[in-house]
Amino acid sequence: MSIASILGYPRIGRSRELKRALEGYWSGRLSSEQLLADTATLKADRWRQQQAAGIQHIPSNDFSLYDHVLDTALTVGAVPARFGWSGAAPELDLMFAMARGSKGEVEVAPLDMTKWFDTNYHYLVPELAADQSFTLASRKPIDEFLEAKALGITTRPVLLGPVTFLRLSKGPAQGGSTLEFLDRLLPVYAELLSELRQAGATWVQIDEPCLSQDVPVEVLEALEHAYQKLGQAAPGLNLLLASYFAGMGGNLATALALPVDAVHLDLVRGASDLDPALQLVPEGMALSLGVVDGHNVWRTDPDRALGQIQRAVAKLGEDRVLVAPSCSLLHVPVSLEAETGLDQELRSWLAFAEEKVAEVCCLARAGHGSPEVEARLAESREACADRRNSPRVTNPAVRARMARVTPDQFARPGDGPGRRLIWRKGVSLSPLPTTTIGSFPQVPELRQARAKLRRGELDQSHYEQLMEAEIRRVVRFQEEIGLDVLVHGEPERNDMVEYFAEQLDGFATTQQGWVQSYGSRCAKPPIVFGDVSRPHPMTVLWAVFAQSLTARPVKGMLTGPVTILQWSFVRDDLERSQTCAQIAMALRDEVADLEAAGINVIQIDEPALREGLPLHRTEQPAYLRWAVDSFRLTAAGAGAHTQIHTHMCYSEFEDIMGAIAELDADVLYIEAARSGMSLLQAFADHGYTNEVGPGVYDIHSPLVPSVEEMVARLRKAASVIPLDQLWANPDCGLKTRGWAEVEPSLRNLVSAARQVAAELTAVSPASS
Ligand code: GLN
Ligand code: ZN
């Protein structure tokens, strides 16, 4: 039999126990002892469950109280000076201060957070000082190994590899590579491996997902150098080197030449790695085959997976083959068991983490005469065939409509400056118009109302009355403080993607399908299982109600097709680009309905456009092409008298400016407060002629921004972007903030915009 293994497991628990424990601790309701006791139970349950299922290489140290990259920084003692760390074993509160900032006498900013490769998981970015030294500061990997050992389970500890760790870290100065720290860092890894060996570990998994990226030759050399050292660090300890999220392609030869005992291949995204790997694998090295999709929720087709396994077994023999998911199961929900709301058929097509563990065990044991295993494989085979042939996945009307799409459906009438003139004739705006990004505080009463509606404790009409009351309050407030373009505040939306997914055909939503986003924050991505269409308008009634309350323009609010795609589990039986185009077409209908109902500003948010960029550079142009086209297909039905706005956050735009300009949105709101407006230069350099709303109010901070600081930001913005192309707005939605901060912040924002507009129009009255 091949060896059943997994690379990592969800941390949050079946009922998000981790979230509850963490938030309990942060609010002071739980002591640190209770937090650690609760999470010890959680860890023990995961290990026991994997053991009972038959996993032979069970991971440890894949659990984290916040984030595994932060854990790694603590393990090697990379703590920035501002946290005042003494060098002693890091305490819980040091870790949480690095993750979330701390508000003592002086406020200490947390580490930056950014996306983990192309997933929706965020990690904390380690910071390295010029004189950075490293020590084995936290013993978490060893402690967790011993914790499992005490339960009678010998685990395979998981470490983030030194090269990827350095590549994900921020160095002290511009220029220079963080890889320069490698020689200082390696002794700590060597010490750690040797301690793990002494504690009884026989295998350690080291993750170097940078092997799945296009990396310069220095990185490959760094890997060779690092593993020459680490391969000898602990005699008797076997190292498994893992890379995932894409094939290794050209890096494969380097990976297989490293002095390690096994290499993991992502055979879902990188199936073409298998043949060259079987050619190149040296005598004695094992291969870990990532045949179960760790990044998506579909049940594995056993024939495809077994085909790959059998090829490897034929060459290597069973004891040199590990069967595994393609990547850690961190990125899928925990268990299908709670999903009683999904119909039987759809459920039979899916596998969450628990089910994927069972799949791995079955695949590893296939062909050894176990009737139970063979029966399960037969069941999977049948479910996959059922899904392939089901009339639910293909909607002929959608296919026919998509086939009829013509090039003119992607182009808006005229150009940005021309449309601006037409639109502004119909509305009166301040010289430097102000607006918000859409959502207003999601106060607990709104969430409670939704929960009651779901449980049947509140009827629909009562619920709608509550939402209308909230919209009235939000509209009245915006009028009172003098914002130019208003929003309804999105009180009816649980989430900017799920809200649409619940109303679109081809999508399913789950009850408990939570996936960790960062720390205690989880998201519940919807599942696209079939062709997408819109049976009825989704946002029109709310927008029309809000518009009926005011003479100022109210924006219709949509989540864009790329973001809906990016933040969902997407079907694997159709190109992503085609699913995206179907979503775009459904949203295009919504744009038409909003326009027909008298809404003349429609905002189509695309916060996830940038993060969808593929890891391999060669695949990026094609992605940008279809992503931009999907946005344009959504928007282009709107006439010249309608403004299309869009919003993006967390984006490094410089390298995709061309694509941004091609969206041809009339107004683009971008996050800029934290980068000190430096991003705007890219727009100026590009000769961008449409309008831009740089966020001047950083909504990620609970602080109320002063008029002066926003004036300074607007002046800076106005020095690069002409006044008639400039808007003033926060840098994201306000749903996570409270009214106590939002009220004064927005008042200050309006004052700042008026002040800067007055200054600039006084200098050059012609430009207003
Ligand atoms: N319109 C959404 C909001 O205001 C946009 C959220 C986002 O960019 N993530 O909440
Ligand atoms: Zn945003």
CSV table of N, CA and C and ligand atoms in Angstrom, one decimal, residues 437 607 647-649 731-733, ligand 2:
chain,number,residue,atom,x,y,z
A,437,ILE,N,-17.7,54.0,-0.2
A,437,ILE,CA,-17.5,52.8,-1.0
A,437,ILE,C,-18.7,51.8,-1.0
A,607,PRO,N,-12.6,44.1,-5.9
A,607,PRO,CA,-11.5,44.1,-5.0
A,607,PRO,C,-10.5,42.9,-5.3
A,647,HIS,N,-14.4,49.7,-7.6
A,647,HIS,CA,-13.5,49.8,-6.4
A,647,HIS,C,-12.6,48.6,-6.3
A,648,MET,N,-11.4,48.9,-5.9
A,648,MET,CA,-10.4,47.8,-5.6
A,648,MET,C,-9.7,48.1,-4.4
A,649,CYS,N,-9.3,47.1,-3.6
A,649,CYS,CA,-8.5,47.3,-2.5
A,649,CYS,C,-7.3,46.4,-2.4
A,731,ASP,N,-11.2,54.4,1.9
A,731,ASP,CA,-10.5,53.5,1.0
A,731,ASP,C,-11.2,52.1,1.0
A,732,CYS,N,-12.2,51.9,1.7
A,732,CYS,CA,-13.0,50.6,1.6
A,732,CYS,C,-14.3,50.8,2.2
A,733,GLY,N,-15.2,49.8,2.2
A,733,GLY,CA,-16.5,49.9,2.9
A,733,GLY,C,-16.3,50.0,4.4
B,2,ZN,ZN,-12.4,47.5,-0.5
